[in-house]
XYZ file of C-alpha atoms in Angstrom:
135
model
C 0.000 0.000 0.000
C 1.356 3.431 -0.912
C 1.855 6.089 1.731
C 0.597 9.649 1.420
C 2.966 12.493 2.258
C 1.277 15.861 2.681
C 3.530 18.875 2.105
C 2.898 22.556 2.695
C 5.366 24.765 0.830
C 4.596 28.204 -0.543
C 7.790 28.505 -2.544
C 7.419 27.004 -6.031
C 11.165 26.307 -6.178
C 10.920 24.281 -2.942
C 7.993 22.326 -4.349
C 9.931 21.522 -7.500
C 13.007 20.546 -5.503
C 10.909 18.162 -3.370
C 9.345 16.651 -6.481
C 12.787 15.976 -7.946
C 14.271 14.699 -4.667
C 11.229 12.502 -4.104
C 11.522 10.485 -7.294
C 13.775 7.925 -5.584
C 12.783 8.493 -1.959
C 9.055 8.125 -2.472
C 8.750 5.093 -4.697
C 6.089 3.784 -2.344
C 4.370 7.095 -1.577
C 2.376 9.896 -3.126
C 3.508 13.454 -2.477
C 0.648 15.972 -2.197
C 1.515 19.702 -2.283
C -0.414 22.556 -0.740
C 0.899 26.045 -1.524
C -0.291 27.755 1.644
C -1.585 27.123 5.132
C -5.160 28.134 4.339
C -5.569 25.469 1.634
C -3.816 22.977 3.908
C -6.163 23.889 6.751
C -9.214 23.313 4.545
C -7.812 19.945 3.544
C -7.057 19.049 7.167
C -10.606 19.862 8.251
C -12.346 17.921 5.513
C -10.175 15.213 4.037
C -10.936 11.539 4.351
C -7.669 10.563 2.717
C -5.141 8.688 4.849
C -1.907 10.556 5.513
C 1.365 9.101 6.796
C 3.530 12.214 7.132
C 2.997 15.990 7.096
C 5.906 18.225 6.052
C 5.723 21.947 6.659
C 8.114 24.507 5.178
C 8.670 27.068 7.963
C 10.319 29.677 5.742
C 7.992 32.559 5.023
C 5.165 31.437 7.311
C 3.140 34.045 9.125
C 2.727 33.271 12.823
C -1.100 33.681 12.970
C -1.588 31.295 10.026
C 0.806 28.799 11.571
C -1.032 28.987 14.909
C -4.378 28.350 13.177
C -2.980 25.383 11.293
C -1.337 23.867 14.389
C -4.512 24.341 16.453
C -6.575 22.547 13.806
C -3.912 19.842 13.513
C -4.044 19.185 17.273
C -7.837 18.888 17.198
C -8.113 16.794 14.063
C -7.918 13.079 13.557
C -4.481 13.720 12.061
C -2.823 14.713 15.350
C -1.171 11.279 15.501
C 0.408 11.794 12.079
C 4.038 12.923 12.329
C 4.415 16.637 11.642
C 7.913 17.593 10.518
C 8.895 21.207 9.933
C 11.961 22.326 8.049
C 13.524 25.663 7.270
C 16.672 27.705 6.979
C 16.636 29.623 10.274
C 18.296 28.205 13.404
C 15.634 30.096 15.422
C 12.824 27.816 14.253
C 13.458 24.732 16.416
C 12.644 26.432 19.721
C 9.394 27.771 18.290
C 8.353 24.540 16.618
C 9.023 22.087 19.436
C 6.888 24.277 21.695
C 4.053 23.645 19.215
C 3.961 19.828 19.400
C 5.873 19.397 16.157
C 7.557 15.972 16.007
C 10.780 17.147 14.415
C 12.482 20.179 12.973
C 15.050 19.945 10.202
C 17.487 22.735 9.501
C 17.694 22.642 5.713
C 21.310 22.503 4.538
C 22.144 24.988 1.778
C 23.780 22.314 -0.385
C 21.179 20.594 -2.630
C 22.903 17.196 -2.410
C 22.930 17.349 1.402
C 19.265 18.372 1.385
C 18.445 15.417 -0.853
C 20.252 13.004 1.491
C 18.451 14.541 4.470
C 15.095 14.216 2.706
C 15.731 10.557 1.879
C 16.635 9.923 5.536
C 13.439 11.632 6.710
C 11.294 9.550 4.386
C 13.090 6.341 5.329
C 12.674 7.019 9.040
C 9.073 8.233 9.177
C 7.629 5.893 6.547
C 9.716 2.741 6.978
C 11.478 2.643 10.366
C 9.357 4.404 12.986
C 6.396 2.777 14.684
C 3.470 5.133 14.966
C 0.596 4.980 17.505
C -1.997 3.496 15.138
C 0.300 0.553 14.389
C -0.151 -0.936 17.863
């Protein structure tokens, strides 16, 4: 059965990079993009589709939108789905771990390093970790 990875990234270049990096990493998964938090929030409130991992690009997010999304995430049936944030600022981890985010990844500037990191994230969250609904 294929996994569903839900990704929120406003930057079109980031979306394209993830598409390219995902070709090998996500052979057994579908990658769904949402360009902003409002469309992601609508999806989160109404979707019946199973999701295995939520990735959130922290760069360029507005705090009120992020708070709304995280509040809805906590109250939804998806709160047991791993939520991983990534971004380029070393200030993000403190903010994100306070918000019940499962992990924060500081995106390396080198594209090859980012690709290796992305493959490791996918391998861990989709193939290695044991999530609450599996027990």
